[in-house]
Amino acid sequence: KNEVEQSPQNLTAQEGEFITINCSYSVGISALHWLQQHPGGGIVSLFMLSSGKKKHGRLIATINIQEKHSSLHITASHPRDSAVYICAVDVTGTASKLTFGTGTRLQVTL
Amino acid sequence: SQTIHQWPATLVQPVGSPLSLECTVEGTSNPNLYWYRQAAGRGLQLLFYSVGIGQISSEVPQNLSASRPQDRQFILSSKKLLLSDSGFYLCAWSQTDGEAQHFGDGTRLSIL
């Protein structure tokens, strides 16, 4: 079993829909990251959080440390949100060496 | 502002040939540096990380090596490439432990 599990693996939504991507982990962490990988491969860091909730534009990330679970929400989705979203964790005591989920491929259609 | 450069963007190499991928960071000093690989259909995996010049930690046994000859330069190498070395290689940096990592644009390596 992977230390970081994401669901769903693939997601298709229509423009305007509210989207949720989930991440569960089985190890102690100091922080959790949400990353966005575009079709060309480039990766952008969206959020780093260790508790509570963060919001940036139409993106919201939440984390529940007790339940070892995080969610990434996209409100009013748009085709330009189409990408692979990756959850990664800083495992406690590993000096910022990230452990990654396998990603959720999101396709937003018109 | 800080920037990270990684090259080449795409590389096709024959089995048994050597490899050198370079990554440089600008606008910061003494960053933590990382090399990741993303094999086809799989998640990212940390290969090497460095917290200072000449200091390299390897995460998985493999055919690759890394070096940090200068503070903001990180090089991924191989003497003889294997088919299994194909994948997407990403360099990243962070200022300190616990900070968000910033990724380069990646190198797509195909071994023939």
PDB file of C-alpha atoms in Angstrom:
ATOM      1  CA  LYS A   1       0.000   0.000   0.000  1.00  0.00           C
ATOM      2  CA  ASN A   2       1.300   3.447  -0.916  1.00  0.00           C
ATOM      3  CA  GLU A   3       1.920   5.891   1.872  1.00  0.00           C
ATOM      4  CA  VAL A   4      -0.048   8.522  -0.051  1.00  0.00           C
ATOM      5  CA  GLU A   5      -3.289   7.610  -1.802  1.00  0.00           C
ATOM      6  CA  GLN A   6      -5.297   9.910  -4.034  1.00  0.00           C
ATOM      7  CA  SER A   7      -8.812   9.607  -5.364  1.00  0.00           C
ATOM      8  CA  PRO A   8     -10.157   9.653  -7.900  1.00  0.00           C
ATOM      9  CA  GLN A   9      -7.398   8.724 -10.335  1.00  0.00           C
ATOM     10  CA  ASN A  10      -9.257  10.356 -13.199  1.00  0.00           C
ATOM     11  CA  LEU A  11     -11.953  12.977 -13.148  1.00  0.00           C
ATOM     12  CA  THR A  12     -13.961  14.599 -15.909  1.00  0.00           C
ATOM     13  CA  ALA A  13     -16.088  17.622 -15.152  1.00  0.00           C
ATOM     14  CA  GLN A  14     -18.044  20.209 -17.053  1.00  0.00           C
ATOM     15  CA  GLU A  15     -17.084  23.846 -16.884  1.00  0.00           C
ATOM     16  CA  GLY A  16     -18.494  25.473 -13.775  1.00  0.00           C
ATOM     17  CA  GLU A  17     -18.670  22.334 -11.669  1.00  0.00           C
ATOM     18  CA  PHE A  18     -17.319  22.133  -8.134  1.00  0.00           C
ATOM     19  CA  ILE A  19     -14.475  19.623  -7.962  1.00  0.00           C
ATOM     20  CA  THR A  20     -13.012  17.733  -5.029  1.00  0.00           C
ATOM     21  CA  ILE A  21      -9.834  15.672  -5.064  1.00  0.00           C
ATOM     22  CA  ASN A  22      -8.953  13.627  -2.016  1.00  0.00           C
ATOM     23  CA  CYS A  23      -5.662  12.583  -0.472  1.00  0.00           C
ATOM     24  CA  SER A  24      -5.111  10.154   2.387  1.00  0.00           C
ATOM     25  CA  TYR A  25      -1.794   9.302   3.962  1.00  0.00           C
ATOM     26  CA  SER A  26      -0.652   6.706   6.429  1.00  0.00           C
ATOM     27  CA  VAL A  27       2.457   8.280   7.962  1.00  0.00           C
ATOM     28  CA  GLY A  28       3.207  11.139  10.325  1.00  0.00           C
ATOM     29  CA  ILE A  29       3.788  14.327   8.410  1.00  0.00           C
ATOM     30  CA  SER A  30       5.036  17.824   9.027  1.00  0.00           C
ATOM     31  CA  ALA A  31       3.293  19.278   5.971  1.00  0.00           C
ATOM     32  CA  LEU A  32       1.210  18.351   2.958  1.00  0.00           C
ATOM     33  CA  HIS A  33       1.603  19.818  -0.508  1.00  0.00           C
ATOM     34  CA  TRP A  34      -0.766  20.082  -3.437  1.00  0.00           C
ATOM     35  CA  LEU A  35       0.963  20.363  -6.805  1.00  0.00           C
ATOM     36  CA  GLN A  36      -0.358  20.933 -10.308  1.00  0.00           C
ATOM     37  CA  GLN A  37       1.311  19.278 -13.287  1.00  0.00           C
ATOM     38  CA  HIS A  38       0.448  20.613 -16.719  1.00  0.00           C
ATOM     39  CA  PRO A  39       0.417  18.454 -19.879  1.00  0.00           C
ATOM     40  CA  GLY A  40       3.959  19.541 -20.760  1.00  0.00           C
ATOM     41  CA  GLY A  41       5.154  18.174 -17.429  1.00  0.00           C
ATOM     42  CA  GLY A  42       5.953  21.368 -15.562  1.00  0.00           C
ATOM     43  CA  ILE A  43       4.923  21.364 -11.904  1.00  0.00           C
ATOM     44  CA  VAL A  44       3.612  24.274  -9.891  1.00  0.00           C
ATOM     45  CA  SER A  45       3.232  24.232  -6.140  1.00  0.00           C
ATOM     46  CA  LEU A  46      -0.333  25.222  -5.225  1.00  0.00           C
ATOM     47  CA  PHE A  47      -0.438  24.855  -1.460  1.00  0.00           C
ATOM     48  CA  MET A  48       1.626  23.757   1.471  1.00  0.00           C
ATOM     49  CA  LEU A  49      -0.347  23.239   4.648  1.00  0.00           C
ATOM     50  CA  SER A  50       0.021  21.622   8.015  1.00  0.00           C
ATOM     51  CA  SER A  51      -3.374  22.428   9.496  1.00  0.00           C
ATOM     52  CA  GLY A  52      -6.740  23.934   8.695  1.00  0.00           C
ATOM     53  CA  LYS A  53      -7.542  25.453   5.357  1.00  0.00           C
ATOM     54  CA  LYS A  54      -5.942  27.644   2.715  1.00  0.00           C
ATOM     55  CA  LYS A  55      -7.564  29.465  -0.183  1.00  0.00           C
ATOM     56  CA  HIS A  56      -6.084  30.934  -3.325  1.00  0.00           C
ATOM     57  CA  GLY A  57      -8.495  32.225  -5.919  1.00  0.00           C
ATOM     58  CA  ARG A  58     -10.843  29.375  -6.878  1.00  0.00           C
ATOM     59  CA  LEU A  59      -8.711  26.781  -5.125  1.00  0.00           C
ATOM     60  CA  ILE A  60      -9.221  25.646  -1.550  1.00  0.00           C
ATOM     61  CA  ALA A  61      -7.137  23.088   0.323  1.00  0.00           C
ATOM     62  CA  THR A  62      -8.066  21.553   3.654  1.00  0.00           C
ATOM     63  CA  ILE A  63      -6.315  19.119   5.912  1.00  0.00           C
ATOM     64  CA  ASN A  64      -7.443  17.023   8.873  1.00  0.00           C
ATOM     65  CA  ILE A  65      -4.338  15.875  10.714  1.00  0.00           C
ATOM     66  CA  GLN A  66      -6.212  13.494  13.022  1.00  0.00           C
ATOM     67  CA  GLU A  67      -7.870  11.717  10.106  1.00  0.00           C
ATOM     68  CA  LYS A  68      -4.736  11.954   7.906  1.00  0.00           C
ATOM     69  CA  HIS A  69      -6.752  13.337   5.049  1.00  0.00           C
ATOM     70  CA  SER A  70      -6.633  16.359   2.790  1.00  0.00           C
ATOM     71  CA  SER A  71      -8.904  17.661   0.066  1.00  0.00           C
ATOM     72  CA  LEU A  72      -8.344  20.034  -2.817  1.00  0.00           C
ATOM     73  CA  HIS A  73     -11.437  21.852  -4.043  1.00  0.00           C
ATOM     74  CA  ILE A  74     -11.834  23.816  -7.254  1.00  0.00           C
ATOM     75  CA  THR A  75     -14.840  26.103  -7.469  1.00  0.00           C
ATOM     76  CA  ALA A  76     -16.341  27.195 -10.809  1.00  0.00           C
ATOM     77  CA  SER A  77     -14.005  24.889 -12.744  1.00  0.00           C
ATOM     78  CA  HIS A  78     -12.656  25.981 -16.103  1.00  0.00           C
ATOM     79  CA  PRO A  79     -10.961  24.078 -18.963  1.00  0.00           C
ATOM     80  CA  ARG A  80      -7.668  25.718 -18.038  1.00  0.00           C
ATOM     81  CA  ASP A  81      -7.839  23.809 -14.730  1.00  0.00           C
ATOM     82  CA  SER A  82      -7.265  20.601 -16.701  1.00  0.00           C
ATOM     83  CA  ALA A  83      -4.072  19.093 -15.326  1.00  0.00           C
ATOM     84  CA  VAL A  84      -2.778  16.383 -13.023  1.00  0.00           C
ATOM     85  CA  TYR A  85      -3.094  17.286  -9.360  1.00  0.00           C
ATOM     86  CA  ILE A  86      -0.570  15.667  -7.065  1.00  0.00           C
ATOM     87  CA  CYS A  87      -0.630  15.326  -3.314  1.00  0.00           C
ATOM     88  CA  ALA A  88       2.739  15.050  -1.577  1.00  0.00           C
ATOM     89  CA  VAL A  89       3.731  14.849   2.074  1.00  0.00           C
ATOM     90  CA  ASP A  90       6.739  15.856   4.106  1.00  0.00           C
ATOM     91  CA  VAL A  91       7.159  12.752   6.217  1.00  0.00           C
ATOM     92  CA  THR A  92       8.149  13.739   9.754  1.00  0.00           C
ATOM     93  CA  GLY A  93      11.881  13.601  10.287  1.00  0.00           C
ATOM     94  CA  THR A  94      12.829  13.253   6.619  1.00  0.00           C
ATOM     95  CA  ALA A  95      14.136  16.771   5.953  1.00  0.00           C
ATOM     96  CA  SER A  96      11.696  17.874   3.281  1.00  0.00           C
ATOM     97  CA  LYS A  97      11.957  14.707   1.217  1.00  0.00           C
ATOM     98  CA  LEU A  98       8.528  14.545  -0.351  1.00  0.00           C
ATOM     99  CA  THR A  99       6.511  11.362  -0.779  1.00  0.00           C
ATOM    100  CA  PHE A 100       4.059  11.649  -3.639  1.00  0.00           C
ATOM    101  CA  GLY A 101       0.675  10.301  -4.537  1.00  0.00           C
ATOM    102  CA  THR A 102       0.191   9.074  -8.091  1.00  0.00           C
ATOM    103  CA  GLY A 103      -1.927  12.054  -9.032  1.00  0.00           C
ATOM    104  CA  THR A 104      -5.461  12.804 -10.166  1.00  0.00           C
ATOM    105  CA  ARG A 105      -5.936  13.596 -13.832  1.00  0.00           C
ATOM    106  CA  LEU A 106      -8.615  16.280 -14.212  1.00  0.00           C
ATOM    107  CA  GLN A 107     -10.262  17.124 -17.507  1.00  0.00           C
ATOM    108  CA  VAL A 108     -12.678  20.043 -17.551  1.00  0.00           C
ATOM    109  CA  THR A 109     -14.809  20.296 -20.671  1.00  0.00           C
ATOM    110  CA  LEU A 110     -16.900  23.130 -22.056  1.00  0.00           C
TER     111      LEU A 110
ATOM    112  CA  SER B   1      13.172  36.779  -7.649  1.00  0.00           C
ATOM    113  CA  GLN B   2      14.284  33.183  -7.682  1.00  0.00           C
ATOM    114  CA  THR B   3      14.268  31.075 -10.826  1.00  0.00           C
ATOM    115  CA  ILE B   4      15.230  27.525 -11.637  1.00  0.00           C
ATOM    116  CA  HIS B   5      16.588  26.390 -14.980  1.00  0.00           C
ATOM    117  CA  GLN B   6      16.701  22.818 -16.139  1.00  0.00           C
ATOM    118  CA  TRP B   7      17.974  21.531 -19.449  1.00  0.00           C
ATOM    119  CA  PRO B   8      17.590  19.983 -21.878  1.00  0.00           C
ATOM    120  CA  ALA B   9      13.808  19.797 -22.093  1.00  0.00           C
ATOM    121  CA  THR B  10      13.864  16.636 -24.171  1.00  0.00           C
ATOM    122  CA  LEU B  11      16.583  14.054 -24.691  1.00  0.00           C
ATOM    123  CA  VAL B  12      16.767  10.830 -26.669  1.00  0.00           C
ATOM    124  CA  GLN B  13      19.736   8.630 -25.860  1.00  0.00           C
ATOM    125  CA  PRO B  14      20.823   5.106 -26.848  1.00  0.00           C
ATOM    126  CA  VAL B  15      21.224   2.390 -24.234  1.00  0.00           C
ATOM    127  CA  GLY B  16      24.725   2.413 -22.811  1.00  0.00           C
ATOM    128  CA  SER B  17      25.390   6.080 -23.512  1.00  0.00           C
ATOM    129  CA  PRO B  18      26.308   8.587 -20.764  1.00  0.00           C
ATOM    130  CA  LEU B  19      23.946  11.202 -19.356  1.00  0.00           C
ATOM    131  CA  SER B  20      24.304  14.645 -17.892  1.00  0.00           C
ATOM    132  CA  LEU B  21      21.313  16.768 -16.900  1.00  0.00           C
ATOM    133  CA  GLU B  22      21.918  20.158 -15.389  1.00  0.00           C
ATOM    134  CA  CYS B  23      19.887  22.303 -13.045  1.00  0.00           C
ATOM    135  CA  THR B  24      20.729  25.781 -11.817  1.00  0.00           C
ATOM    136  CA  VAL B  25      18.970  28.091  -9.408  1.00  0.00           C
ATOM    137  CA  GLU B  26      19.202  31.862  -9.435  1.00  0.00           C
ATOM    138  CA  GLY B  27      18.297  34.462  -6.871  1.00  0.00           C
ATOM    139  CA  THR B  28      18.975  32.482  -3.704  1.00  0.00           C
ATOM    140  CA  SER B  29      21.900  31.017  -1.819  1.00  0.00           C
ATOM    141  CA  ASN B  30      22.468  27.655  -0.138  1.00  0.00           C
ATOM    142  CA  PRO B  31      19.190  26.138  -1.299  1.00  0.00           C
ATOM    143  CA  ASN B  32      18.176  22.538  -0.740  1.00  0.00           C
ATOM    144  CA  LEU B  33      18.233  20.841  -4.163  1.00  0.00           C
ATOM    145  CA  TYR B  34      16.354  17.770  -5.327  1.00  0.00           C
ATOM    146  CA  TRP B  35      16.229  15.417  -8.317  1.00  0.00           C
ATOM    147  CA  TYR B  36      12.980  13.526  -8.934  1.00  0.00           C
ATOM    148  CA  ARG B  37      11.957  10.990 -11.569  1.00  0.00           C
ATOM    149  CA  GLN B  38       8.484  10.278 -12.853  1.00  0.00           C
ATOM    150  CA  ALA B  39       8.342   6.977 -14.714  1.00  0.00           C
ATOM    151  CA  ALA B  40       5.498   6.449 -17.178  1.00  0.00           C
ATOM    152  CA  GLY B  41       2.227   5.890 -15.327  1.00  0.00           C
ATOM    153  CA  ARG B  42       3.827   6.273 -11.925  1.00  0.00           C
ATOM    154  CA  GLY B  43       4.168   8.977  -9.305  1.00  0.00           C
ATOM    155  CA  LEU B  44       7.173  11.149  -8.659  1.00  0.00           C
ATOM    156  CA  GLN B  45      10.039   9.560  -6.797  1.00  0.00           C
ATOM    157  CA  LEU B  46      12.872  11.359  -5.042  1.00  0.00           C
ATOM    158  CA  LEU B  47      16.260  10.273  -6.405  1.00  0.00           C
ATOM    159  CA  PHE B  48      18.758  12.621  -4.744  1.00  0.00           C
ATOM    160  CA  TYR B  49      18.783  15.629  -2.493  1.00  0.00           C
ATOM    161  CA  SER B  50      21.487  18.006  -1.361  1.00  0.00           C
ATOM    162  CA  VAL B  51      21.656  20.505   1.474  1.00  0.00           C
ATOM    163  CA  GLY B  52      25.039  21.972   0.484  1.00  0.00           C
ATOM    164  CA  ILE B  53      27.970  21.933  -1.929  1.00  0.00           C
ATOM    165  CA  GLY B  54      29.409  18.456  -2.330  1.00  0.00           C
ATOM    166  CA  GLN B  55      26.746  16.906  -0.088  1.00  0.00           C
ATOM    167  CA  ILE B  56      24.523  14.368  -1.835  1.00  0.00           C
ATOM    168  CA  SER B  57      22.026  11.922  -0.354  1.00  0.00           C
ATOM    169  CA  SER B  58      20.708   9.092  -2.481  1.00  0.00           C
ATOM    170  CA  GLU B  59      17.236   7.777  -1.871  1.00  0.00           C
ATOM    171  CA  VAL B  60      17.077   4.736  -4.119  1.00  0.00           C
ATOM    172  CA  PRO B  61      19.750   2.402  -5.478  1.00  0.00           C
ATOM    173  CA  GLN B  62      20.112   3.005  -9.171  1.00  0.00           C
ATOM    174  CA  ASN B  63      22.214   3.583 -12.205  1.00  0.00           C
ATOM    175  CA  LEU B  64      22.371   7.332 -11.652  1.00  0.00           C
ATOM    176  CA  SER B  65      24.518   9.699  -9.624  1.00  0.00           C
ATOM    177  CA  ALA B  66      24.273  13.349  -8.668  1.00  0.00           C
ATOM    178  CA  SER B  67      26.788  16.064  -7.956  1.00  0.00           C
ATOM    179  CA  ARG B  68      26.672  19.617  -6.645  1.00  0.00           C
ATOM    180  CA  PRO B  69      29.869  21.311  -7.779  1.00  0.00           C
ATOM    181  CA  GLN B  70      28.579  24.805  -6.990  1.00  0.00           C
ATOM    182  CA  ASP B  71      26.061  26.180  -4.527  1.00  0.00           C
ATOM    183  CA  ARG B  72      23.295  26.584  -7.070  1.00  0.00           C
ATOM    184  CA  GLN B  73      24.175  23.854  -9.558  1.00  0.00           C
ATOM    185  CA  PHE B  74      22.889  20.299  -9.383  1.00  0.00           C
ATOM    186  CA  ILE B  75      23.852  17.685 -11.967  1.00  0.00           C
ATOM    187  CA  LEU B  76      22.329  14.276 -12.622  1.00  0.00           C
ATOM    188  CA  SER B  77      24.605  11.796 -14.394  1.00  0.00           C
ATOM    189  CA  SER B  78      24.957   8.276 -15.592  1.00  0.00           C
ATOM    190  CA  LYS B  79      27.927   6.484 -17.122  1.00  0.00           C
ATOM    191  CA  LYS B  80      25.769   3.957 -19.001  1.00  0.00           C
ATOM    192  CA  LEU B  81      22.055   4.463 -19.470  1.00  0.00           C
ATOM    193  CA  LEU B  82      19.590   1.593 -19.149  1.00  0.00           C
ATOM    194  CA  LEU B  83      16.168   1.287 -20.759  1.00  0.00           C
ATOM    195  CA  SER B  84      14.668   1.595 -17.278  1.00  0.00           C
ATOM    196  CA  ASP B  85      16.185   5.074 -16.918  1.00  0.00           C
ATOM    197  CA  SER B  86      13.533   6.466 -19.269  1.00  0.00           C
ATOM    198  CA  GLY B  87      11.221   8.944 -17.645  1.00  0.00           C
ATOM    199  CA  PHE B  88      10.575  12.536 -16.760  1.00  0.00           C
ATOM    200  CA  TYR B  89      13.240  14.091 -14.555  1.00  0.00           C
ATOM    201  CA  LEU B  90      12.506  17.104 -12.407  1.00  0.00           C
ATOM    202  CA  CYS B  91      14.843  19.317 -10.439  1.00  0.00           C
ATOM    203  CA  ALA B  92      13.505  21.306  -7.505  1.00  0.00           C
ATOM    204  CA  TRP B  93      14.745  23.632  -4.814  1.00  0.00           C
ATOM    205  CA  SER B  94      13.594  24.895  -1.444  1.00  0.00           C
ATOM    206  CA  GLN B  95      15.130  27.528   0.781  1.00  0.00           C
ATOM    207  CA  THR B  96      15.036  25.457   3.936  1.00  0.00           C
ATOM    208  CA  ASP B  97      13.533  22.291   5.298  1.00  0.00           C
ATOM    209  CA  GLY B  98       9.801  22.569   5.599  1.00  0.00           C
ATOM    210  CA  GLU B  99       9.367  25.174   2.885  1.00  0.00           C
ATOM    211  CA  ALA B 100       7.515  24.685  -0.376  1.00  0.00           C
ATOM    212  CA  GLN B 101       9.599  23.275  -3.200  1.00  0.00           C
ATOM    213  CA  HIS B 102       9.896  25.010  -6.551  1.00  0.00           C
ATOM    214  CA  PHE B 103      10.185  22.824  -9.620  1.00  0.00           C
ATOM    215  CA  GLY B 104      11.991  23.175 -12.920  1.00  0.00           C
ATOM    216  CA  ASP B 105      10.263  22.452 -16.214  1.00  0.00           C
ATOM    217  CA  GLY B 106      11.651  18.933 -16.367  1.00  0.00           C
ATOM    218  CA  THR B 107      13.573  16.806 -18.861  1.00  0.00           C
ATOM    219  CA  ARG B 108      11.815  14.063 -20.763  1.00  0.00           C
ATOM    220  CA  LEU B 109      14.404  11.313 -21.285  1.00  0.00           C
ATOM    221  CA  SER B 110      13.791   8.507 -23.751  1.00  0.00           C
ATOM    222  CA  ILE B 111      16.213   5.611 -23.984  1.00  0.00           C
ATOM    223  CA  LEU B 112      16.282   3.652 -27.238  1.00  0.00           C
TER     224      LEU B 112
END
